[in-house]
CSV table of C-alpha atoms in Angstrom, one decimal:
chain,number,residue,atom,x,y,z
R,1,UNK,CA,-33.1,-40.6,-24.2
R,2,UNK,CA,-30.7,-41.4,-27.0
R,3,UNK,CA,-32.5,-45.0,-27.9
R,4,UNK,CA,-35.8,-43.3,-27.4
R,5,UNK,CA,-35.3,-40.9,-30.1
R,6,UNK,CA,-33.7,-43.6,-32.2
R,7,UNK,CA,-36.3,-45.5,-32.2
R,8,UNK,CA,-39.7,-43.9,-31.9
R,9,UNK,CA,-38.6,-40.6,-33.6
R,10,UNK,CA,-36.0,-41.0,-36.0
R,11,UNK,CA,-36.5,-44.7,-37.0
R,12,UNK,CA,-39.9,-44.3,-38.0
R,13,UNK,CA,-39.6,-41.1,-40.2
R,14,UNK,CA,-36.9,-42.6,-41.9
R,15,UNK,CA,-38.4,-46.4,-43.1
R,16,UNK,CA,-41.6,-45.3,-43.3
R,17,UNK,CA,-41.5,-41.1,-44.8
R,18,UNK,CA,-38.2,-41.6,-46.2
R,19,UNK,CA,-38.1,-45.3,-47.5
R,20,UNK,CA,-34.8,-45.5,-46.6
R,21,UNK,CA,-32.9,-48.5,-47.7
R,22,UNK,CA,-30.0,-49.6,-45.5
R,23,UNK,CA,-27.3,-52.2,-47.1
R,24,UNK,CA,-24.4,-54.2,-45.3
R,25,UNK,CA,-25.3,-54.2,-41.2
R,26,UNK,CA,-24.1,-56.9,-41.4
R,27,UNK,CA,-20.3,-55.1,-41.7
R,28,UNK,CA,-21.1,-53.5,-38.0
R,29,UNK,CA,-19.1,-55.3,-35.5
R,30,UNK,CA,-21.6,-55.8,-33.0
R,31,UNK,CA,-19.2,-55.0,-29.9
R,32,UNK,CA,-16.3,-53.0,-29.3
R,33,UNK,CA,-14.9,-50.0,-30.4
R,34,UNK,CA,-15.2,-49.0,-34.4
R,35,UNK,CA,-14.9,-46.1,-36.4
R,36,UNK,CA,-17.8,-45.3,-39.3
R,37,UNK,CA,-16.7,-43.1,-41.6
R,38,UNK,CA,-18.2,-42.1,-44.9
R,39,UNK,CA,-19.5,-38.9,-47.3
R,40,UNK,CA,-21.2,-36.1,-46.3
R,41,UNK,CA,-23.7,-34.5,-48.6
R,42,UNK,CA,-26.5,-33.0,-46.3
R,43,UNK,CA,-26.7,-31.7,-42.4
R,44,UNK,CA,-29.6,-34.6,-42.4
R,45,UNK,CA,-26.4,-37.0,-42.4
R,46,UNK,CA,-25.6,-37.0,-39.7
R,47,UNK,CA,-29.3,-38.2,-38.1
R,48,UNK,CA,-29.9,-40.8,-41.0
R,49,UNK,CA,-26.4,-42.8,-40.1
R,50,UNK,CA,-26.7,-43.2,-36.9
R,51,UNK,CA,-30.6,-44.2,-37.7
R,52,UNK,CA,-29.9,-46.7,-39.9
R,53,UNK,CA,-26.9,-48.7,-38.1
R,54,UNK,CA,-27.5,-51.4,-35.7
R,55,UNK,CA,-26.2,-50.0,-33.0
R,56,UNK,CA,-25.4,-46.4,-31.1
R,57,UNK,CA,-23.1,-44.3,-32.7
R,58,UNK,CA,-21.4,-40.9,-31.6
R,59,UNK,CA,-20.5,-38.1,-33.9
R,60,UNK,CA,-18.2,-35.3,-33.4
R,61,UNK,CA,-20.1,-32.5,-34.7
R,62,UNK,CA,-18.9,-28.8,-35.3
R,63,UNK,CA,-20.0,-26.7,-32.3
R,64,UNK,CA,-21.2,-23.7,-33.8
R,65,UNK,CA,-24.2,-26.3,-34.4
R,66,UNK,CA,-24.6,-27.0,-30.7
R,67,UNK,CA,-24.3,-22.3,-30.0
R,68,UNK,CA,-27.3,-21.2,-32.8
R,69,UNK,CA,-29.4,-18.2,-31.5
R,70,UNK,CA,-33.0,-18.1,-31.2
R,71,UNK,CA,-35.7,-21.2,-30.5
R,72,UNK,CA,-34.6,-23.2,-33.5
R,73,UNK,CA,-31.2,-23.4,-33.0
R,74,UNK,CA,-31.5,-24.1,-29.0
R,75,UNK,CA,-34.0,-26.7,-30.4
R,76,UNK,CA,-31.1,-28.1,-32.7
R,77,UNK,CA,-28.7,-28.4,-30.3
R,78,UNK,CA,-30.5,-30.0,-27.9
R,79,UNK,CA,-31.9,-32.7,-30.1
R,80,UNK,CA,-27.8,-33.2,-31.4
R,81,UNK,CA,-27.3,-33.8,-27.6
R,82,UNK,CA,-30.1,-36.4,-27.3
R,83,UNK,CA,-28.8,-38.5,-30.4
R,84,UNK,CA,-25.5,-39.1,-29.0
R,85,UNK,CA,-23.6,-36.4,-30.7
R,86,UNK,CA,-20.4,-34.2,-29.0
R,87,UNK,CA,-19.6,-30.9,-30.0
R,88,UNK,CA,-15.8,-30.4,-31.1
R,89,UNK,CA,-13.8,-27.2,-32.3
R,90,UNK,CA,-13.0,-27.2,-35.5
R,91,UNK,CA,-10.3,-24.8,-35.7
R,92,UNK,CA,-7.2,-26.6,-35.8
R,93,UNK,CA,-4.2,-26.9,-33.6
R,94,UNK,CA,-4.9,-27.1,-30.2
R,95,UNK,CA,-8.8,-27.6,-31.1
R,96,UNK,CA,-8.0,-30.8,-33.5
R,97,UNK,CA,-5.6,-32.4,-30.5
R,98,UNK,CA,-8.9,-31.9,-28.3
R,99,UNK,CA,-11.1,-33.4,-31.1
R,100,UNK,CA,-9.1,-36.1,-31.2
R,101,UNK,CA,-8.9,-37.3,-27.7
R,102,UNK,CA,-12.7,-37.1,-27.5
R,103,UNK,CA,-12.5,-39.5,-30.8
R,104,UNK,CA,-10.4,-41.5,-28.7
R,105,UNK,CA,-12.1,-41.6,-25.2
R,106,UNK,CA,-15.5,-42.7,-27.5
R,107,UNK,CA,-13.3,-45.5,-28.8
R,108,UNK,CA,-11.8,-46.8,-25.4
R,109,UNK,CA,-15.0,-46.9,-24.2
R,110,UNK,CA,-16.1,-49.5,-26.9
R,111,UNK,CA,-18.3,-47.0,-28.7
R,112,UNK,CA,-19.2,-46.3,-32.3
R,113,UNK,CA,-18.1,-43.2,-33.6
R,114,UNK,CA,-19.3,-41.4,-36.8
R,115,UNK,CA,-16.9,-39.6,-38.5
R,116,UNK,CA,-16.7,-37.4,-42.1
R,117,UNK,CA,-13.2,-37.7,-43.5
R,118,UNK,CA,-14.0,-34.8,-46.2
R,119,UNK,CA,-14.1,-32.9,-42.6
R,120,UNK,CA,-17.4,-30.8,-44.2
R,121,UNK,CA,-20.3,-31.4,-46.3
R,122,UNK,CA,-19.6,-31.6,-50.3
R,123,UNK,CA,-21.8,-28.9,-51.7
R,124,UNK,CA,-20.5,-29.6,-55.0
R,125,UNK,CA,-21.8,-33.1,-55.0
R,126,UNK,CA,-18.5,-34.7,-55.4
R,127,UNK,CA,-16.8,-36.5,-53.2
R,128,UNK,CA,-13.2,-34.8,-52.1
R,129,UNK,CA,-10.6,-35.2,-50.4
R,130,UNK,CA,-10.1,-36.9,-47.0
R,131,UNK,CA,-8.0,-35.1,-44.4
R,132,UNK,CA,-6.2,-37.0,-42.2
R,133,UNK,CA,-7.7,-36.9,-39.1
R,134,UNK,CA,-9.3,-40.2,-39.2
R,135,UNK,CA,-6.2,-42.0,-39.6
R,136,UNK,CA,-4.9,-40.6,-36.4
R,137,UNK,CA,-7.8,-42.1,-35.2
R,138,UNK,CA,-7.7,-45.0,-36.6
R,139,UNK,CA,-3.5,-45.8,-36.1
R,140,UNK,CA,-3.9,-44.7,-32.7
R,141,UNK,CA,-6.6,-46.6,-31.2
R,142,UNK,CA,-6.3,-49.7,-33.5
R,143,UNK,CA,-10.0,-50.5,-34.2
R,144,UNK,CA,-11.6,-51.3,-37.7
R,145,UNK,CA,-12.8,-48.8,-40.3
R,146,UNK,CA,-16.5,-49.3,-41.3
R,147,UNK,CA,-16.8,-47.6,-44.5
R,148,UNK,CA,-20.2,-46.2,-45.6
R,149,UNK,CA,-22.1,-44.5,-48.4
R,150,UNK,CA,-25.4,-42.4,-48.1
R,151,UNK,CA,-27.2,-41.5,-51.2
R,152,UNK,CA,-29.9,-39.4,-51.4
R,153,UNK,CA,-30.1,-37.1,-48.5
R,154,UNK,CA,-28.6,-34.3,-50.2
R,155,UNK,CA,-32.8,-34.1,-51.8
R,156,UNK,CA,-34.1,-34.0,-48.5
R,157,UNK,CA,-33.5,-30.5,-47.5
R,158,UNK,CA,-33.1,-28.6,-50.8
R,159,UNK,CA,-31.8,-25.0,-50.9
R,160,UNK,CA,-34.5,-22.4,-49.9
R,161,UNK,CA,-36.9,-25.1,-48.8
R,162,UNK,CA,-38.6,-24.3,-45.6
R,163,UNK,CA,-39.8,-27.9,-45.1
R,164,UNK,CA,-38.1,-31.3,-45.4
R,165,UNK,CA,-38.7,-33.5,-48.8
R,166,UNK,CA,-39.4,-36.7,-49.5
R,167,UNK,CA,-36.6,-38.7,-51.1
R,168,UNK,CA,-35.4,-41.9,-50.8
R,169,UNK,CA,-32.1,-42.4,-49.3
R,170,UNK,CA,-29.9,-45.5,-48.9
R,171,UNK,CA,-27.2,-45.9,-46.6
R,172,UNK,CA,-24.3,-48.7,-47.5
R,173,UNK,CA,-21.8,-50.3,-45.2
R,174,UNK,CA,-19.3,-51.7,-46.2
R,175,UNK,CA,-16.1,-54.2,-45.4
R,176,UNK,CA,-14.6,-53.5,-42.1
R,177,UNK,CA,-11.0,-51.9,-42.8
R,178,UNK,CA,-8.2,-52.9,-40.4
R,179,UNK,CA,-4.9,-51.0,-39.7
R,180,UNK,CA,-2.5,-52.0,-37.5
R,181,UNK,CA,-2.0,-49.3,-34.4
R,182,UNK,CA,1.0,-47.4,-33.9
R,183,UNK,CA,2.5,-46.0,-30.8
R,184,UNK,CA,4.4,-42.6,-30.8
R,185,UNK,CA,5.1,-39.8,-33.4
R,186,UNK,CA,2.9,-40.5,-36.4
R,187,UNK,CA,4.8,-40.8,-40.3
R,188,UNK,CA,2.9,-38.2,-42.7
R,189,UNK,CA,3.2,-40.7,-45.6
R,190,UNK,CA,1.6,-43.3,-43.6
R,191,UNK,CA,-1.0,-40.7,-42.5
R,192,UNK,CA,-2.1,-40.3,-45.9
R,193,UNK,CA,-1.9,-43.4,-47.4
R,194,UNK,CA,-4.6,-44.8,-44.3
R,195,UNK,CA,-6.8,-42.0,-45.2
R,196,UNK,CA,-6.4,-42.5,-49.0
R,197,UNK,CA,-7.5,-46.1,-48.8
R,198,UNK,CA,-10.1,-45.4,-46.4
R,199,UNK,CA,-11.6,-42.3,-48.8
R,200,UNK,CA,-11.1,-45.0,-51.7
R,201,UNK,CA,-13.6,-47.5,-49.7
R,202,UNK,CA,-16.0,-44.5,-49.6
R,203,UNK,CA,-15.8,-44.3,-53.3
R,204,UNK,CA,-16.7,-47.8,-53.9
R,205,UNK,CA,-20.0,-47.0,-51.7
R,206,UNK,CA,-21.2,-43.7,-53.5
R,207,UNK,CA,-22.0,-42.6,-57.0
R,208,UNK,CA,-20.2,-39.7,-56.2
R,209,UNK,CA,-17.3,-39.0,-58.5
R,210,UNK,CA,-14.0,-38.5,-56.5
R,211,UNK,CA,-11.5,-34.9,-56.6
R,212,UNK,CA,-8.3,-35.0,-55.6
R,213,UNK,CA,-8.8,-31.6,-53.5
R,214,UNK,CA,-10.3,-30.9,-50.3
R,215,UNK,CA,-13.9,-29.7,-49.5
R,216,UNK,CA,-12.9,-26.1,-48.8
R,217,UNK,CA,-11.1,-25.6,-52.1
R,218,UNK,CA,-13.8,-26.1,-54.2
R,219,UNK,CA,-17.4,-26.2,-52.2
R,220,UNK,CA,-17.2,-23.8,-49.4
C-alpha cells in the first residue's frame, strides 16, 4: 500500500501540480539503516519528504494526528498509516524513551526514518533550535545523518485556506553526516554538540535564518 500511494498518488501531485524540485538523491544511501532529518515548516512535510526521496522512509509522527474526530481526521490517519508513518507520544519521559526505541527498531531493521530535530513545525518561519533527541538516535544506533532542506511547502496550505495551493517546493539532501556510536549513559555535552552540527547542516540546506531557541519559545 505504502509504494502504491507513493507512487501513483503522491508522486504525481507533487512533480506534476507542485513542480517540485528534488536536489542531492544522490546523498541517500541506497541500503541500510539512515536517519533524514531536516526543517519543518508545514504539516504537508511530512508527505513531500518521503515523496521526493529514493527510497521508503518512516516518520514518527505526533499521535494526536493519528486520534482526530470526525471523517477527516479518521481519513488523515489512515492515509499517515498507508505512507509509512508511526504514531509516537510526544510528552516526554517515559513517552520520549518509547519514541526512541521505535526510532531504533526502524533503524535495526535497515529502514529510513524521517525525523524533525526542531521536534514541531516553525510557525515563525525560522529555523530553531534542535532538541536532542536525534542525537540519541543517531549515537545509539551508529548510522549516518542525511540532512535535508524543503522550501516552499509552508505556501501550500496557507492559514484559513480550505483548499491546497500551488507552489513550488524543492527538497535538498545533503552530505551524509557520520558519528561514531556510543554504548551506555549518554554525555549531555556530547548530546548537544551532535545535534548542533546536525541543525547546522540543516541551515546550510534552507533560507531559513537560524534562533538559538526552541520551537515552543517562540512559535507555538
Amino acid at each position: 500500500m505504502y509504494r502504491f500511494f507513493r507512487f501513483f498518488a503522491v508522486r504525481p501531485v507533487m512533480f506534476l501540480f507542485f513542480r517540485t524540485r528534488v536536489v542531492g538523491l544522490e546523498n541517500i544511501p541506497k541500503r541500510g539503516g539512515v536517519i533524514i532529518a531536516g526543517n519543518h515548516i508545514a504539516f504537508i512535510d511530512s508527505v513531500f519528504v518521503p515523496g521526493a526521496a529514493n527510497r521508503p522512509m518512516t516518520y514518527l509522527t505526533g499521535s494526536d494526528y493519528f486520534t482526530k474526530t470526525g471523517f477527516g481526521g479518521r481519513l488523515l490517519g489512515w492515509f499517515l498509516t498507508q505512507i509509512g508513518q508511526l504514531p509516537i507520544d510526544r510528552a516526554g519521559g517515559s513517552a520520549s524513551k518509547a519514541a526512541l526505541d521505535t526510532g531504533i527498531g526502524v533503524l535495526e531493521r535497515g529502514g529510513a526514518l524521517g525525523i524533525y530535530p526542531e521536534g514541531s513545525r516553525s510557525r515563525d518561519g525560522k529555523l530553531h533550535k534542535g532538541r536532542t533527541g536525534v542525537a540519541r538516535l543517531v549515537l545509539s544506533s551508529g548510522v549516518p545523518v542525511v540532512p535535508f532542506g524543503i522550501v516552499g511547502s509552508d505556501g501550500v496550505m496557507v492559514k484559513g485556506s480550505k483548499l491546497p495551493r500551488r507552489a513550488r517546493v524543492t527538497v535538498t539532501f545533503g552530505k551524509p553526516l557520520t558519528f561514531e556510536k556510543v554504548t551506555g549513559d549518554y554525555d549531555a555535552a556530547r548530546l548537544r554538540a551532535v545535534t548542533d552540527e546536525i541543525m547546522a547542516a540543516v541551515q546550510k540546506l534552507t533560507p531559513q535564518e537560524y534562533v538559538d531557541t526552541y520551537v515552543s519559545a517562540r512559535s507555538e
